[in-house]
Amino acid sequence: MDIRMIYFVVSALLVTVSAEVYIVTMEGEPIISYQGGENGYEATAVESDEKIDTSSELVTSYARHLERKHDMILGMLFEEGSYKKLYSYKHLINGFAAHISPEQAETLRRTAGVKSVNKDWKVRRLTTHTPEFLGLPTDVWPTGGGWERAGEDIVIGFVDSGIYPHHPSFASHHRLPYGPLPHYKGKCEEDPHTKKSFCNRKIVGAQHFAEAAKAAGAFNPNIDYASPMDGDGHGSHTAAIAAGNNGIPLRMHGYEFGNASGMAPRARIAVYKALYRLFGGFVADVVAAIDQAVHDGVDILSLSVGPNSPPTTTKTTFLNPFDATLLGAVKAGVFVAQAAGNGGPFPKTLVSYSPWIMTVAAAIDDRRYKNHLTLGNGKMLAGMGLSPSTRPHKMYTLVSANDVLLDSSVSKYNPSDCQRPEVFNKKLVEGKILLCGYSFNFVVGTASIKKVVATVKHLGAAGFVLVVENVSPGTKFDPVPSAVPGILITDVSKSMDLIDYYNVSTSRDWTGRVKSFNAQGSIGDGLAPVLHKSSPQVALFSARGPNTKDFSFQDADLLKPDILAPGYLIWAAWCPNGTDEANYVGEGFALISGTSMAAPHIAGIAALVKQKHPRWSPAAIKSALMTTSKVVDRAGRLLQAQHYSDTEAVTLVKATPFDYGSGHVNPSAALDPGLVFDAGYEDYVGFLCTTPGIDAHEIRNYTNTPCNYEMKHPSNFNAPSIAISHLVGTQTVTRRVKNVAEVEETYTITARMQPSIAIEVNPPAMTLRPGASRSFSVTLTVRSVSGVYSFGEVKLKGSRGHKVRIPVVALGHKR
C-alpha cells in the first residue's frame, strides 16, 4: 500500500480459539487523576498539562497497587490458566487488557468495580524538500540556534511499526554530540540477534508491544520481529519526517534527489512499536504503547491511529479506551498530532474526532515530478517517471510486451505486466523500449514498477513505458524512482494515442504475428522536480469533515480537521527489509503519500514551538499552529482541493475548512502567534458534558471527573475555531484569548460570513498586557436556510503586527 494509516475495525478477531482480547476499565482513578482517598496511598494527580513524576515513590507505589487490584479481580473470578492478563494500564486509564473467553468477559461486566469491557479492535496500518517549502531553514531554525539546535532536548514519541536504527537519518554521531536528557526515562530494548541496543543518543527509547497480537495468534516472530526493528519502513519514514537528521544525502539508483531533513532535526526519537508488517496490530497494544510513552516522559506524540468509522460500541466518537488514553496524555502535557485519515475526498471521512487531538490533513506541496514520451510521429505524451532520459537526439524502436513473447504458452503469466523477464525473447527486446500494461495488479501490489525495471535491465532494453488503458475511481499514481529510462502514461486518452500509433506503425502477417517493428520513441528526463506556485493544495485522499460525534454520523460542534501539512510524495528514510511498498523493497529511502506523512510534519513543527515555549500547554501549541496558518497558496489565491469531477476525473475545487481546518501550517508565524486560545482538562470534560447524547455516567467512567455544564454548549469550548452544526435563530459563543507576546498590544476584531448567516463580534477591539487574558463573543444569526454549511472567519489584528484568524462554520436550520 502507498498510504498507511491505522484503522480500527470493529469485527470479530479471526483466531483459532474461543478466547479473545478485551480491554477492561476499572473503578478507581489512574495515576494522572488520583486525588487520594485510598488508605496508605497519597494523591498522584497532575494539574492540567503537568508531566507525571514517574520517579516519585507515591507514583510507583500507587501503580503497583492498581496492578495488584487488576490481578486480584482476575484471580478471584477465574481459574488459573483459563485467562492471560496482557497489560495493566495505570497512568492514563485504570484498567487492563486480557485474553479471555466471551463468557469470562460477560462475568467481568457484571462484577462490582468494573466500569467497561470492550472487545479489542483489530487494527491495520494505515523528506528532502518540505523543510524549504515550509521556510524552516531561513525563517525558523535560525531563531533557535540554527538547524544544529532545532528541536534540542524535545522527545517525540512514535507509535508505529518501529525503526531502522542503522539509517543515517537516526545516527547520533551526526555533527554535534547529544547531551543527557534527564526528563526522559524510556527503556531501550536490544536486538535479540546482535545483542546491540536499538538506542543511541538520537534514538533515546525503543520498545515493542505485541502481547495482544500474540494472544490472538497473529504474531510471527520470524516476520514481525519481536523487537523495535521496523518490519516494513513506515515507522522509519514517519520518524525521519519529524526528527530525522539534517543534510542526509538522498541517493537512489545512482542519482541524487537532494538532502533529507526532519522538521526538528535535533529532536530525540522514542520508538513504541505496536504495528506489524502483515496483520497491522491491536488497540490493546497501541494503548499500552501510548501509556508507556507518557510514563517515559515524551513531549510530543506522532500517531497514525484512527478508527475506520465512528465506533459502534460506544455512543460517541470522543469516548473509548483509545481516545480516553489520548485525553490522559494531553492532561499530562503531551501534544498529540494524529493523521486525519485517507478516505477523501468524500465528506465525513475523518478518523480523528476529539478536541484534545490535533487532526492533520494532507497537502500537496509545490514539487511535482513529470516526464514525457516523444513519438516518432512528433507527438509528445505527458506522463510521470522519476528516471533518466534515453540517449539525447536518438529514437528507439517500440515493442509491445505481448509481441515479444517466447511463445504463446507464457500468456498465462500475464506478460503485459513485464514482471518476469524469462517469458520474453531477449533478441527482440534488446536495445528497444518495452511497452507494458499498467494492470490492476499494480494497484493491489502484486506487480511493481521495481520488477519492471528488473525485467528491462535483464533483457537489455533501452527503457520502458507503462500504459494505463482504464482507471478505476480513486486510483492514485505516484512517480517511482527508476534506474533505467521509464515513464508511466496515466492519461487514458494519451495511452490510446500511443497504442494507435504503435498499431498503425507495426507490420503484421495474416496470423497477427509482427513482421517489423516500426514505431519509435524517446523518453525524457524525469529526475528534476518542477516547482508549482499553485500550492499547497488539499490532496485527493485527505479525509474531509464535517466532524461526527457518534456512530450515526451526526455532525459534531467541533471543526475537524485542524490543520493542513505536506503529505503527498514525501521523501524520507525507509527500512531495507520492509516489504509494504513493493517499489521500495531493499531501498534506504521512499517517496510515499498519506495523512500518515502529514502528521509527523506537525509533530516536528510542534517540537520547534515547544522548544521556544517549553511551558506552553498542548492546547496553546495547537492554537499557535492553527491561528497563524495560511488559507492562500503561493500565488496568493484561496486554497484549492483535489476532488472528482462528474466524469470521475481529478479536478480542483475551492477548498473549505472541512478540507483544511484552519489552513496550511506556517511554522515561522507559529513561533510568535501573539494570542493563544488555551484549554485544559476541565475544558475537555466540559465539552463532553455539553455534547448532546453523551451519558454523564459514561463521561465519568472515562475521565474520572464529574460533569460540569458551565460551558452550556459544546461550541463554547475554547477552540481556535467555531463550529455550530444546528444553528436555529441566533446563538452567541464565547472565546478567551491570552497574550503570549512580551508586549502590550491592542487588537481590532472583525468577522465575515457567507450571506445566509449574519455574524457579529463584541467587543470590536481590546487591549491586552503581556500574560493577560480577555474574552470576546461571536453572535451568529440565521438569515436564510440554505441546507448547506456557511463558512467564515474571525480575525484579530494586533497593533504590533500579530494576525490571529479562526475559521467559522455553521449550518442554519428553521425554528
PDB file of C-alpha atoms in Angstrom, residues 27 49 102 110 114 121-122 140 166 168 181 300 358 407 485 539 544 576 613 733:
ATOM      1  CA  GLU A  27     -13.309   1.952  39.138  1.00  0.00           C
ATOM      2  CA  ASP A  49      -0.594  19.962  31.268  1.00  0.00           C
ATOM      3  CA  PRO A 102     -16.659 -14.123  25.817  1.00  0.00           C
ATOM      4  CA  ARG A 110     -21.399  -7.960  35.921  1.00  0.00           C
ATOM      5  CA  VAL A 114     -15.691  -2.920  36.619  1.00  0.00           C
ATOM      6  CA  TRP A 121     -10.312  -3.606  17.897  1.00  0.00           C
ATOM      7  CA  LYS A 122      -8.319  -5.291  15.174  1.00  0.00           C
ATOM      8  CA  VAL A 140      12.506  29.082  11.869  1.00  0.00           C
ATOM      9  CA  HIS A 166      21.145   1.962  11.318  1.00  0.00           C
ATOM     10  CA  PRO A 168      21.937   7.807   8.748  1.00  0.00           C
ATOM     11  CA  LEU A 181      18.191  14.028  28.745  1.00  0.00           C
ATOM     12  CA  ILE A 300       5.123  15.048  21.577  1.00  0.00           C
ATOM     13  CA  MET A 358      -4.514  17.890  16.578  1.00  0.00           C
ATOM     14  CA  ASP A 407       5.813 -18.446 -27.196  1.00  0.00           C
ATOM     15  CA  PRO A 485      14.603   5.323 -18.546  1.00  0.00           C
ATOM     16  CA  ALA A 539      -4.640  16.096  -1.559  1.00  0.00           C
ATOM     17  CA  ARG A 544     -12.761  15.630   4.954  1.00  0.00           C
ATOM     18  CA  PRO A 576      15.643  -2.019   3.542  1.00  0.00           C
ATOM     19  CA  HIS A 613       7.970  27.955  24.594  1.00  0.00           C
ATOM     20  CA  VAL A 733     -20.470  31.739  21.541  1.00  0.00           C
TER      21      VAL A 733
END
